[in-house]
Structure formats: C-alpha cells, structure tokens
mmCIF file of C-alpha atoms in Angstrom:
data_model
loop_
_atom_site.group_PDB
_atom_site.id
_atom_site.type_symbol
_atom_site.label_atom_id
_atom_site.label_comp_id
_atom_site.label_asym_id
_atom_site.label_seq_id
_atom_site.Cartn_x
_atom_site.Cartn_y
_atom_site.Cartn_z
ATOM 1 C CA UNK A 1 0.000 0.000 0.000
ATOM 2 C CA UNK A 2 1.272 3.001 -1.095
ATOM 3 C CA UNK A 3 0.846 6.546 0.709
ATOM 4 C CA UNK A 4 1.508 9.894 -0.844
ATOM 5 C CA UNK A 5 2.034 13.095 1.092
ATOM 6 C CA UNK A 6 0.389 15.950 -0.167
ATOM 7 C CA UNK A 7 2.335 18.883 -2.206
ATOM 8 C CA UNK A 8 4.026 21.465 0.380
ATOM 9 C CA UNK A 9 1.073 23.938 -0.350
ATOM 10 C CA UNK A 10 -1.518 21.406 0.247
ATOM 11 C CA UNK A 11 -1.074 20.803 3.314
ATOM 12 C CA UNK A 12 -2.593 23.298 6.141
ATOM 13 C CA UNK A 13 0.826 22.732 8.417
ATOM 14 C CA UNK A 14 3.648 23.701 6.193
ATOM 15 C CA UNK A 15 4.763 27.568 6.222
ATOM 16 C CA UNK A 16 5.429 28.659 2.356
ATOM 17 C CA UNK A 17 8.373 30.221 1.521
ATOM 18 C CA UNK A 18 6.838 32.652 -0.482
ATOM 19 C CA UNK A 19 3.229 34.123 0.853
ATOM 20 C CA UNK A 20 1.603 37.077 -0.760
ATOM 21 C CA UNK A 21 2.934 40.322 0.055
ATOM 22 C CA UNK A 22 1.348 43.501 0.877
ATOM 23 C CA UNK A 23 -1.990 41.794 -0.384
ATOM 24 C CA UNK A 24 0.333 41.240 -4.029
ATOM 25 C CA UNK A 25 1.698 37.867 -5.540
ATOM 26 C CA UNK A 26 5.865 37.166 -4.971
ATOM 27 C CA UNK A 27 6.892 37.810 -8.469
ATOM 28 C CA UNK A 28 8.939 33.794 -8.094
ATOM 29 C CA UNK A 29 4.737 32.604 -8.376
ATOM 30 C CA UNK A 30 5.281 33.263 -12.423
ATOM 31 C CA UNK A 31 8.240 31.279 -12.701
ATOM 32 C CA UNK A 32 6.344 28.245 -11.084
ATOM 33 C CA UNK A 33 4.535 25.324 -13.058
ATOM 34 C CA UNK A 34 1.065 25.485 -13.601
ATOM 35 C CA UNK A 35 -0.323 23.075 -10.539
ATOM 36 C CA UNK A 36 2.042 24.683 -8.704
ATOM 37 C CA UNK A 37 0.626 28.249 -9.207
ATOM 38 C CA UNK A 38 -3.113 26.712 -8.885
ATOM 39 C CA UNK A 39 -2.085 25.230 -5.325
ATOM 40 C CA UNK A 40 -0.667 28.568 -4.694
ATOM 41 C CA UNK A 41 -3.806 30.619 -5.955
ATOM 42 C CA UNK A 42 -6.002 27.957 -3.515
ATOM 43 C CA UNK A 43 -4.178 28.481 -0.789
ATOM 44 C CA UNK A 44 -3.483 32.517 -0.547
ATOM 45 C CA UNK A 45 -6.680 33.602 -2.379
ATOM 46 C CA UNK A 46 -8.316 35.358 -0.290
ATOM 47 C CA UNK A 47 -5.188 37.127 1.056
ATOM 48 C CA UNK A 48 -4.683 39.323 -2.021
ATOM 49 C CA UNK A 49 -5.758 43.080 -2.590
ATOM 50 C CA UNK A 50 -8.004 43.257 -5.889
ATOM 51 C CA UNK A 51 -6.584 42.990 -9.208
ATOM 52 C CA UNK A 52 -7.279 43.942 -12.434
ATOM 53 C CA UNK A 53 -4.790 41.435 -14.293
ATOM 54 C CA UNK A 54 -4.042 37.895 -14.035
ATOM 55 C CA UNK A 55 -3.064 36.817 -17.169
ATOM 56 C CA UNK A 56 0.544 35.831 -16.195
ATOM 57 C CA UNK A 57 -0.777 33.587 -13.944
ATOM 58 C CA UNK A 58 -2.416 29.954 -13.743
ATOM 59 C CA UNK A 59 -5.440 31.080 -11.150
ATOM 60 C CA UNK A 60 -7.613 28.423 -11.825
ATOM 61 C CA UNK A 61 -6.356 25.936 -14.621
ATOM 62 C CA UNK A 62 -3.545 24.548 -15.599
ATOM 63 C CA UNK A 63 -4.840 24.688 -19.722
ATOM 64 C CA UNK A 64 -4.851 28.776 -19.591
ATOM 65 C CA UNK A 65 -3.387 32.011 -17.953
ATOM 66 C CA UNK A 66 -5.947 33.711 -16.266
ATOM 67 C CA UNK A 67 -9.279 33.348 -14.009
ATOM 68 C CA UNK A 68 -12.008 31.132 -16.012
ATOM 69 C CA UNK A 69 -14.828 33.663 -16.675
ATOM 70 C CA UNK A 70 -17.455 34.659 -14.947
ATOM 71 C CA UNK A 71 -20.071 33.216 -17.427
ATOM 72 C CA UNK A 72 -18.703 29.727 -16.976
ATOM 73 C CA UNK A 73 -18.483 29.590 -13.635
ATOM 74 C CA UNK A 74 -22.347 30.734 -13.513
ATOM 75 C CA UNK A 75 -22.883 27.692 -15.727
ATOM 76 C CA UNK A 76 -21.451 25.563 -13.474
ATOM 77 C CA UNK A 77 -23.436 26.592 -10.501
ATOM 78 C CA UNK A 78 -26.773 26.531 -12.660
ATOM 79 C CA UNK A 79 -25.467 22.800 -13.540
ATOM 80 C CA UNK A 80 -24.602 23.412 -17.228
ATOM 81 C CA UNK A 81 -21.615 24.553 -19.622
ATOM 82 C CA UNK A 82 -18.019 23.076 -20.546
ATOM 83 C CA UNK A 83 -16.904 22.530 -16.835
ATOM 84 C CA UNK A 84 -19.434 19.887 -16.445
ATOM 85 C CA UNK A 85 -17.995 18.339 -19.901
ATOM 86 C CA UNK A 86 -14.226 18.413 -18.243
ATOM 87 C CA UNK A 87 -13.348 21.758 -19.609
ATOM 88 C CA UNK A 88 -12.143 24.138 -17.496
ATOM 89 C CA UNK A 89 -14.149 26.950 -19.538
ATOM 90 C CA UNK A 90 -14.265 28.712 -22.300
ATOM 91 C CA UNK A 91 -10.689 30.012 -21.896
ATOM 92 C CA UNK A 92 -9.373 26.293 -22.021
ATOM 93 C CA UNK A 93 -6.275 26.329 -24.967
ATOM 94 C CA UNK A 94 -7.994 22.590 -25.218
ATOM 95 C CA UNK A 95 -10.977 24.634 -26.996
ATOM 96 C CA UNK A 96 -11.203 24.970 -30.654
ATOM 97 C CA UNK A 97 -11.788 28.742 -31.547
#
C-alpha cells in the first residue's frame, strides 16, 4: 500500500516560503509550473488586494493564464456549460476557436 504526502502547499501545516505580500503575488509565483501556481492561488486567495490582471498567472487551470470567466463559472453553478464536460471553460487552450 502506497501513501503519498500531499504537495508542500496542500497541506494546512507547512509555512510557504513565499506568501503574498502587501496583499500582491511574490513575483517567483510566475516562474512556477502550472499546478504549482493553482495550489498557490487555492491556498493565498483570499489574502490578495483586488486585481485587475491575471493573465501571467495559472489562477484556476492549468490549460490557460488567467481566471475562467465569470459566465462559466455561472454555468457551473446553474449545472450546465463546458466545466461539467471536463473543460475548465471557455478560456481552455484545449478549446477549438
């Protein structure tokens, strides 16, 4: 039987390196890996000031820069859209234009 330990940022007891600053993200969060930003994102969320632009960033996905958009996200909650089809949303690089 095999156990895994969760990533660093994962788990609730491990002090990060590299928390948000002055409500902003440490500029080393761009150089990081996709799942690594997303676990990042997850865990410091609600610790950052409002912001305008977060293209450089994987905030939700790992398939696009960005926050998915609002619209999706609605469809989601109302039970419908591309999340429910294993799309992220309409942002998702996976997506046809």
């Amino acid at each position: 039987m095999s156990t895994t330990l969760p990533a660093p940022l994962d788990d609730p007891t491990y002090t990060p390196q590299h928390p948000p600053v002055d409500g902003q993200v440490p500029a080393v969060v761009a150089k990081w890996g996709p799942r690594s930003q997303i676990r990042w994102f997850r865990r410091f969320g609600r610790e950052l000031a409002p912001r305008r632009d977060w293209s450089q960033y994987h905030v939700h996905s790992e398939h696009h820069l960005g926050t998915c958009c609002d619209s999706c996200f609605d469809e989601y909650l109302d039970g419908t859209g591309v999340q429910l089809d294993g799309w992220c949303c309409c942002r998702d690089q996976r997506i046809a234009p």
